[in-house]
Coordinates of C-alpha atoms in Angstrom, one line a residue:
X1 CA 10.4 4.1 -3.6
X2 CA 12.0 0.6 -4.0
X3 CA 14.2 -0.8 -1.3
X4 CA 16.8 -3.5 -1.1
X5 CA 17.8 -5.0 2.3
X6 CA 21.5 -6.1 2.4
X7 CA 22.5 -8.2 5.4
X8 CA 26.2 -8.4 6.0
X9 CA 27.8 -11.2 8.0
X10 CA 29.5 -14.5 7.2
X11 CA 27.6 -16.1 10.1
X12 CA 24.4 -15.7 8.1
X13 CA 25.8 -17.6 5.1
X14 CA 27.2 -20.3 7.4
X15 CA 23.7 -20.9 8.9
X16 CA 25.0 -20.0 12.4
X17 CA 22.2 -17.4 12.8
X18 CA 18.9 -16.7 11.1
X19 CA 18.3 -13.4 9.2
X20 CA 15.3 -12.2 11.2
X21 CA 16.2 -8.6 10.5
X22 CA 15.1 -8.8 6.9
X23 CA 11.6 -10.0 7.9
X24 CA 11.3 -7.2 10.4
X25 CA 12.5 -4.5 8.1
X26 CA 10.3 -5.7 5.2
X27 CA 7.2 -5.6 7.3
X28 CA 7.9 -2.1 8.6
X29 CA 8.7 -0.8 5.1
X30 CA 5.4 -2.2 3.9
X31 CA 3.6 -0.1 6.5
X32 CA 5.0 3.1 5.1
X33 CA 4.5 2.2 1.5
X34 CA 8.1 1.3 0.4
X35 CA 8.3 -1.9 -1.7
X36 CA 11.0 -4.4 -1.1
X37 CA 12.0 -6.2 -4.3
X38 CA 15.3 -7.8 -3.3
X39 CA 17.0 -9.1 -0.1
X40 CA 20.7 -9.9 -0.3
X41 CA 23.0 -11.6 2.2
X42 CA 26.8 -11.2 1.8
X43 CA 29.7 -12.2 3.9
X44 CA 32.3 -10.0 5.7
X45 CA 34.3 -9.4 2.5
X46 CA 34.8 -5.9 1.1
X47 CA 35.2 -7.0 -2.5
X48 CA 31.9 -9.0 -2.5
X49 CA 30.1 -6.2 -0.6
X50 CA 31.3 -3.8 -3.2
X51 CA 29.9 -6.0 -6.0
X52 CA 26.6 -6.2 -4.2
X53 CA 26.5 -2.4 -3.9
X54 CA 27.1 -2.0 -7.7
X55 CA 24.1 -4.2 -8.4
X56 CA 21.8 -2.9 -5.7
X57 CA 22.2 0.8 -6.6
X58 CA 20.9 0.1 -10.1
X59 CA 17.6 -1.4 -8.9
X60 CA 16.6 0.4 -5.7
X61 CA 16.2 3.9 -4.2
X62 CA 16.8 2.8 -0.6
X63 CA 19.6 0.5 0.4
X64 CA 19.3 -0.8 4.0
X65 CA 22.3 -2.5 5.5
X66 CA 22.4 -4.6 8.7
X67 CA 25.5 -5.7 10.4
X68 CA 29.2 -4.9 10.2
X69 CA 29.3 -1.8 12.3
X70 CA 31.1 -3.3 15.3
X71 CA 34.7 -2.7 16.5
X72 CA 36.5 -5.7 15.0
X73 CA 38.4 -6.0 11.7
X74 CA 35.7 -8.0 10.0
X75 CA 33.2 -5.2 10.7
X76 CA 33.7 -3.4 7.4
X77 CA 30.3 -2.3 6.2
X78 CA 30.7 1.5 6.6
X79 CA 34.4 1.4 5.5
X80 CA 33.4 -0.3 2.2
X81 CA 30.3 1.9 1.6
X82 CA 32.1 5.2 2.4
X83 CA 34.5 4.5 -0.5
X84 CA 31.7 3.6 -2.8
X85 CA 29.7 6.8 -2.3
X86 CA 32.8 9.1 -2.2
X87 CA 32.7 10.6 1.3
X88 CA 34.7 10.3 4.5
X89 CA 34.2 8.9 8.0
X90 CA 34.3 11.3 10.9
X91 CA 33.9 10.6 14.7
X92 CA 30.5 11.5 16.1
X93 CA 31.2 13.0 19.5
X94 CA 27.8 12.2 20.9
X95 CA 28.2 8.6 19.9
X96 CA 31.8 8.4 21.3
X97 CA 30.6 9.9 24.6
X98 CA 27.8 7.4 24.8
X99 CA 30.2 4.5 24.1
X100 CA 32.6 5.7 26.8
X101 CA 29.8 6.0 29.3
X102 CA 28.6 2.5 28.4
X103 CA 32.0 1.1 29.4
X104 CA 32.1 3.2 32.6
X105 CA 28.7 2.0 33.7
X106 CA 29.6 -1.6 33.1
X107 CA 33.0 -1.3 34.9
X108 CA 34.9 -2.5 31.8
X109 CA 38.0 -1.0 30.2
X110 CA 37.3 0.5 26.8
X111 CA 39.8 -0.7 24.2
X112 CA 41.0 1.6 21.4
X113 CA 39.2 -0.3 18.6
X114 CA 35.9 0.6 20.2
X115 CA 36.3 4.2 19.0
X116 CA 35.8 2.8 15.5
X117 CA 32.1 2.3 16.3
X118 CA 31.6 6.1 16.7
X119 CA 32.7 6.7 13.1
X120 CA 29.9 7.9 10.8
X121 CA 29.6 9.3 7.2
X122 CA 30.3 13.0 7.0
X123 CA 27.0 14.9 6.8
X124 CA 25.0 11.8 7.6
X125 CA 21.9 11.7 9.8
X126 CA 23.1 9.7 12.9
X127 CA 20.7 7.1 14.1
X128 CA 21.1 6.7 17.9
X129 CA 21.6 3.3 19.4
X130 CA 19.9 3.1 22.8
X131 CA 20.4 -0.7 23.2
X132 CA 24.1 -1.0 22.2
X133 CA 27.1 1.0 21.2
X134 CA 27.4 1.4 17.4
X135 CA 25.2 4.2 16.0
X136 CA 23.5 3.8 12.7
X137 CA 23.5 6.4 9.9
X138 CA 21.5 7.5 6.9
X139 CA 22.7 9.5 4.0
X140 CA 21.5 10.4 0.5
X141 CA 23.8 10.3 -2.5
X142 CA 22.9 10.7 -6.1
X143 CA 19.2 10.0 -5.4
X144 CA 19.9 6.9 -3.4
X145 CA 19.4 6.6 0.4
X146 CA 21.9 4.5 2.3
X147 CA 20.8 3.4 5.7
X148 CA 23.2 1.5 8.0
X149 CA 21.9 -0.4 11.0
X150 CA 23.6 -2.7 13.6
X151 CA 23.1 -6.5 13.2
X152 CA 21.8 -7.6 16.6
X153 CA 18.0 -7.5 16.4
X154 CA 17.6 -6.1 19.9
X155 CA 19.6 -3.0 18.7
X156 CA 18.4 -2.9 15.1
X157 CA 14.6 -3.1 15.7
X158 CA 14.2 0.0 18.0
X159 CA 16.7 1.9 15.9
X160 CA 14.7 1.2 12.8
X161 CA 11.4 2.1 14.4
X162 CA 12.5 5.2 16.3
X163 CA 15.2 6.6 14.0
X164 CA 15.2 5.2 10.5
X165 CA 11.4 5.3 10.0
X166 CA 11.1 9.0 10.6
X167 CA 14.0 9.6 8.2
X168 CA 12.3 7.5 5.5
X169 CA 9.0 9.2 6.0
X170 CA 10.7 12.6 5.5
X171 CA 12.3 11.3 2.3
X172 CA 9.0 10.0 1.0
X173 CA 7.1 13.2 1.5
X174 CA 3.9 11.2 1.2
X175 CA 2.9 8.2 3.3
X176 CA 1.5 5.4 1.3
X177 CA 0.2 2.4 3.2
X178 CA 0.5 -1.3 2.3
X179 CA -1.7 -3.6 4.3
X180 CA -1.7 -7.4 4.1
X181 CA -4.2 -10.0 5.4
X182 CA -3.0 -13.6 5.5
X183 CA -5.7 -16.3 5.3
X184 CA -4.5 -19.5 6.9
X185 CA -5.7 -22.9 5.5
X186 CA -5.3 -26.5 6.6
X187 CA -6.5 -29.8 5.1
X188 CA -5.9 -28.6 1.5
X189 CA -2.6 -28.7 -0.5
X190 CA -1.0 -25.6 -2.0
X191 CA -1.5 -26.9 -5.6
X192 CA -5.3 -27.6 -5.0
X193 CA -5.8 -24.2 -3.3
X194 CA -4.1 -22.3 -6.1
X195 CA -6.1 -24.2 -8.7
X196 CA -9.4 -23.4 -7.0
X197 CA -8.6 -19.6 -6.8
X198 CA -6.9 -19.4 -10.1
X199 CA -9.3 -16.9 -11.6
X200 CA -8.6 -14.5 -8.7
X201 CA -4.8 -15.0 -9.1
X202 CA -5.0 -14.3 -12.9
X203 CA -6.9 -11.0 -12.5
X204 CA -5.1 -9.6 -9.5
X205 CA -3.8 -6.0 -9.6
X206 CA -4.4 -4.1 -6.4
X207 CA -4.9 -6.1 -4.1
X208 CA -2.4 -8.8 -5.1
X209 CA -3.0 -12.4 -3.9
X210 CA 0.0 -14.7 -3.3
X211 CA 0.0 -18.3 -2.2
X212 CA 2.6 -19.7 0.2
X213 CA 3.0 -23.1 1.9
X214 CA 4.7 -23.6 5.3
X215 CA 5.1 -26.6 7.6
X216 CA 2.1 -25.4 9.6
X217 CA -0.3 -24.2 7.0
X218 CA -1.0 -23.1 3.5
X219 CA -1.7 -19.4 3.2
X220 CA -3.0 -16.7 0.8
X221 CA -1.6 -13.3 1.4
X222 CA -3.9 -10.4 0.2
X223 CA -1.9 -7.2 -0.1
X224 CA -3.4 -3.8 -0.9
X225 CA -1.8 -0.4 -1.4
X226 CA -3.7 2.9 -0.6
X227 CA -3.2 6.3 0.9
X228 CA -4.7 5.2 4.2
X229 CA -5.0 2.0 6.2
X230 CA -8.8 2.3 5.9
X231 CA -8.6 2.6 2.1
X232 CA -6.3 -0.5 1.9
X233 CA -8.7 -2.6 4.1
X234 CA -11.6 -1.6 1.9
X235 CA -9.8 -3.0 -1.1
X236 CA -9.0 -6.3 0.7
X237 CA -12.6 -7.0 1.9
X238 CA -14.2 -8.0 -1.4
X239 CA -11.3 -10.2 -2.4
X240 CA -11.3 -12.0 1.0
X241 CA -15.0 -12.5 0.7
X242 CA -14.6 -14.1 -2.7
X243 CA -11.9 -16.4 -1.5
X244 CA -14.0 -17.5 1.5
X245 CA -16.9 -18.3 -0.8
X246 CA -14.7 -20.7 -2.8
X247 CA -12.5 -22.4 -0.1
X248 CA -13.7 -21.0 3.2
X249 CA -14.2 -24.5 4.7
X250 CA -10.4 -24.9 4.9
X251 CA -9.7 -21.5 6.6
X252 CA -8.9 -21.7 10.3
X253 CA -7.6 -18.3 10.9
X254 CA -5.9 -15.1 9.7
X255 CA -2.6 -13.2 10.0
X256 CA -0.7 -14.5 13.1
X257 CA -3.2 -17.2 14.0
X258 CA -1.9 -20.8 14.4
X259 CA -3.9 -23.9 14.8
X260 CA -3.1 -24.1 18.5
X261 CA -3.8 -20.4 19.1
X262 CA -7.2 -20.7 17.4
X263 CA -8.1 -23.8 19.4
X264 CA -7.0 -22.1 22.6
X265 CA -9.0 -19.0 21.7
X266 CA -12.2 -21.0 21.2
X267 CA -11.7 -23.1 24.3
X268 CA -11.0 -20.1 26.6
X269 CA -13.6 -17.8 25.1
X270 CA -16.3 -20.4 25.8
X271 CA -15.0 -21.7 29.0
X272 CA -14.7 -25.2 27.7
X273 CA -12.3 -27.7 29.2
X274 CA -10.4 -30.4 27.3
X275 CA -8.5 -33.6 27.9
X276 CA -6.7 -35.8 25.4
X277 CA -5.7 -39.4 24.9
X278 CA -2.8 -39.8 22.6
X279 CA -1.4 -43.0 21.1
X280 CA 0.8 -42.4 18.0
X281 CA 1.4 -38.7 18.8
X282 CA 2.5 -39.5 22.4
X283 CA 1.8 -36.0 23.7
X284 CA 2.5 -33.9 20.6
X285 CA -1.1 -32.7 20.5
X286 CA -1.1 -31.5 24.2
X287 CA 2.3 -30.0 23.7
X288 CA 1.0 -27.8 20.9
X289 CA -1.9 -26.6 23.0
X290 CA 0.4 -26.0 26.0
X291 CA 2.4 -23.4 24.0
X292 CA -0.6 -21.1 24.3
X293 CA -0.7 -18.6 27.3
X294 CA -3.6 -19.2 29.7
X295 CA -4.4 -22.7 28.4
X296 CA -4.2 -24.1 31.9
X297 CA -7.7 -22.8 32.4
X298 CA -8.9 -25.3 29.7
X299 CA -6.4 -28.1 29.4
X300 CA -7.3 -30.5 32.2
X301 CA -4.8 -33.2 31.4
X302 CA -4.5 -36.4 29.4
X303 CA -3.0 -39.8 28.9
X304 CA -0.4 -41.2 26.6
X305 CA -1.6 -44.7 25.8
X306 CA 0.9 -46.1 23.3
X307 CA 0.0 -49.8 23.4
X308 CA -3.1 -51.9 23.8
X309 CA -2.6 -52.6 27.5
X310 CA -2.3 -48.9 28.3
X311 CA -5.5 -48.1 26.4
X312 CA -7.4 -50.7 28.4
X313 CA -5.8 -50.2 31.8
X314 CA -5.5 -46.4 31.9
X315 CA -8.6 -45.5 30.0
X316 CA -10.8 -48.5 30.1
X317 CA -11.0 -49.2 26.4
X318 CA -12.8 -52.5 26.1
X319 CA -10.8 -55.5 25.0
X320 CA -13.8 -56.7 22.9
X321 CA -13.7 -53.4 21.0
X322 CA -10.0 -53.7 20.2
X323 CA -10.4 -57.4 19.3
X324 CA -13.2 -56.6 16.8
X325 CA -12.0 -53.3 15.3
X326 CA -8.3 -53.0 16.2
X327 CA -6.4 -50.1 17.7
X328 CA -6.2 -48.2 14.4
X329 CA -9.9 -47.6 14.0
X330 CA -12.7 -45.1 14.3
X331 CA -14.1 -47.1 17.2
X332 CA -10.9 -47.0 19.1
X333 CA -10.4 -43.2 18.5
X334 CA -14.0 -42.5 19.6
X335 CA -13.5 -44.7 22.8
X336 CA -10.3 -42.9 23.6
X337 CA -12.0 -39.5 23.2
X338 CA -15.1 -40.4 25.3
X339 CA -13.2 -42.2 28.0
X340 CA -10.6 -39.5 28.5
X341 CA -13.3 -36.9 28.6
X342 CA -15.1 -38.8 31.4
X343 CA -11.9 -39.5 33.3
X344 CA -10.9 -35.9 33.6
X345 CA -14.4 -34.5 33.8
X346 CA -13.8 -32.3 30.7
X347 CA -16.2 -30.8 28.3
X348 CA -14.2 -32.1 25.4
X349 CA -12.2 -35.3 24.8
X350 CA -9.8 -35.8 21.9
X351 CA -8.4 -39.2 21.0
X352 CA -5.6 -40.0 18.5
X353 CA -4.6 -43.4 17.3
X354 CA -2.9 -44.7 14.1
X355 CA 0.0 -46.2 12.3
X356 CA 2.8 -43.7 12.3
X357 CA 5.1 -45.9 10.1
X358 CA 7.3 -46.9 8.6
X359 CA 5.7 -50.3 8.9
X360 CA 2.0 -51.1 9.0
X361 CA 0.3 -51.4 12.4
X362 CA -2.6 -53.6 13.4
X363 CA -3.0 -54.6 9.8
X364 CA -3.4 -50.9 8.7
X365 CA -1.0 -49.2 6.2
X366 CA 1.5 -46.7 7.6
X367 CA 0.0 -43.2 7.7
X368 CA -3.5 -44.3 8.6
X369 CA -4.7 -42.1 11.5
X370 CA -8.0 -41.8 13.3
X371 CA -9.0 -38.8 15.4
X372 CA -12.0 -38.8 17.7
X373 CA -13.6 -35.7 19.3
X374 CA -16.2 -36.0 22.1
X375 CA -18.1 -32.9 22.9
X376 CA -20.1 -32.9 26.1
X377 CA -22.8 -35.6 26.0
X378 CA -22.9 -35.9 22.3
X379 CA -21.7 -39.1 20.5
X380 CA -18.0 -38.7 19.5
X381 CA -17.2 -37.8 15.9
X382 CA -14.3 -39.3 14.1
X383 CA -12.0 -38.3 11.2
X384 CA -9.7 -40.5 9.1
X385 CA -6.4 -39.5 7.6
X386 CA -4.1 -41.1 5.1
X387 CA -0.7 -39.5 5.6
X388 CA 2.3 -40.2 3.4
X389 CA 5.3 -38.7 5.2
X390 CA 8.1 -40.1 7.3
X391 CA 7.3 -41.5 10.7
X392 CA 7.8 -38.3 12.8
X393 CA 6.3 -36.1 10.0
X394 CA 3.2 -38.2 10.2
X395 CA 3.0 -37.9 14.0
X396 CA 3.4 -34.1 13.9
X397 CA 0.8 -33.8 11.1
X398 CA -1.6 -36.0 13.0
X399 CA -1.4 -33.6 16.0
X400 CA -2.0 -30.6 13.8
X401 CA -4.9 -32.2 12.0
X402 CA -6.4 -33.0 15.4
X403 CA -6.1 -29.2 16.2
X404 CA -7.6 -28.4 12.8
X405 CA -10.6 -30.7 13.3
X406 CA -11.0 -29.4 16.9
X407 CA -11.1 -25.8 15.7
X408 CA -13.7 -26.6 13.0
X409 CA -15.8 -28.6 15.4
X410 CA -15.7 -26.1 18.2
X411 CA -16.5 -23.2 15.8
X412 CA -19.7 -25.0 14.7
X413 CA -20.6 -25.5 18.4
X414 CA -20.0 -21.9 19.2
X415 CA -22.4 -20.9 16.4

């Protein structure tokens, strides 16, 4: 089966809300072996929706619509589709009773137009809405399955899981599983990564391998299709092993891992505590870590030491060191890491210093960054970056690079 997801709503086209429904539905369809080849967004316009329907029905077996099932005039999804497939709308008594009870429970007066939400295709499978009012529906016509779902994610997601998925499994007859594993990389660009695994990309069949770059990482998604989850995972393992043998040094995690979640995982699993001294990032590094639940057991605290005086007065960085090497230097980063570690009594100290831009700083070009990591009683290690983005892009990237180097360093210590 091939599916197309069609999101209806002018607010999506205007950028007023994000289409998270398509992401959710695509992932759930993959779990039951239905391929999604197209996703479409169309405004609240019957003519344009009709045009989308004409195109979609020629290239997919399952058309899944979200949005446009409400009580107002611009909610016209089912009214448009019912004409397209040549059936009629009828009132579903159970749905109407549920809507009436909804208003009674909330102490509100039910207006006449709310009855519109109880209208469904004649002969359709009604998909109950336990989190809102408008029911969904599913119907098959000329070999194509039409599934209509509400737009609000808190209504759509449980309806799809509890109501639409069993319907689709019944239509499939056989459950085919698609499993993906996403390898997360940092410190390597998308083009270089793709070049280094080019031979794998050229011979891919099942599993497939797809590169993708985001603001937080570069990824390779390995996707396998099989009759069972175990069978799909068996297909993924040798491909993942080969990728790791080529570019494994840049991998920091898989699937839902982020740099901050991996750092937190390593810190918490080993009972290590951490403190940070931030110059150019001014707290961005600690803010990333603070997003992780339970990190208070590890993150002791830190200092924002944005200028030379703060570095000397708050953390005791020696003036002679700054005079000789400057604030944008390996020596300064190492001193920041060591001194903040000692001040807070932490196992690990992290220091960040650099020239965010747009102008040079301390005689160093914009984008020059030094990161220091002090681990227990060992001499600090330092890492140098040459970043080429705008000022705040450089600051955010410096914080993420610090997390990346921290993850790699702690993973070695754990071994």
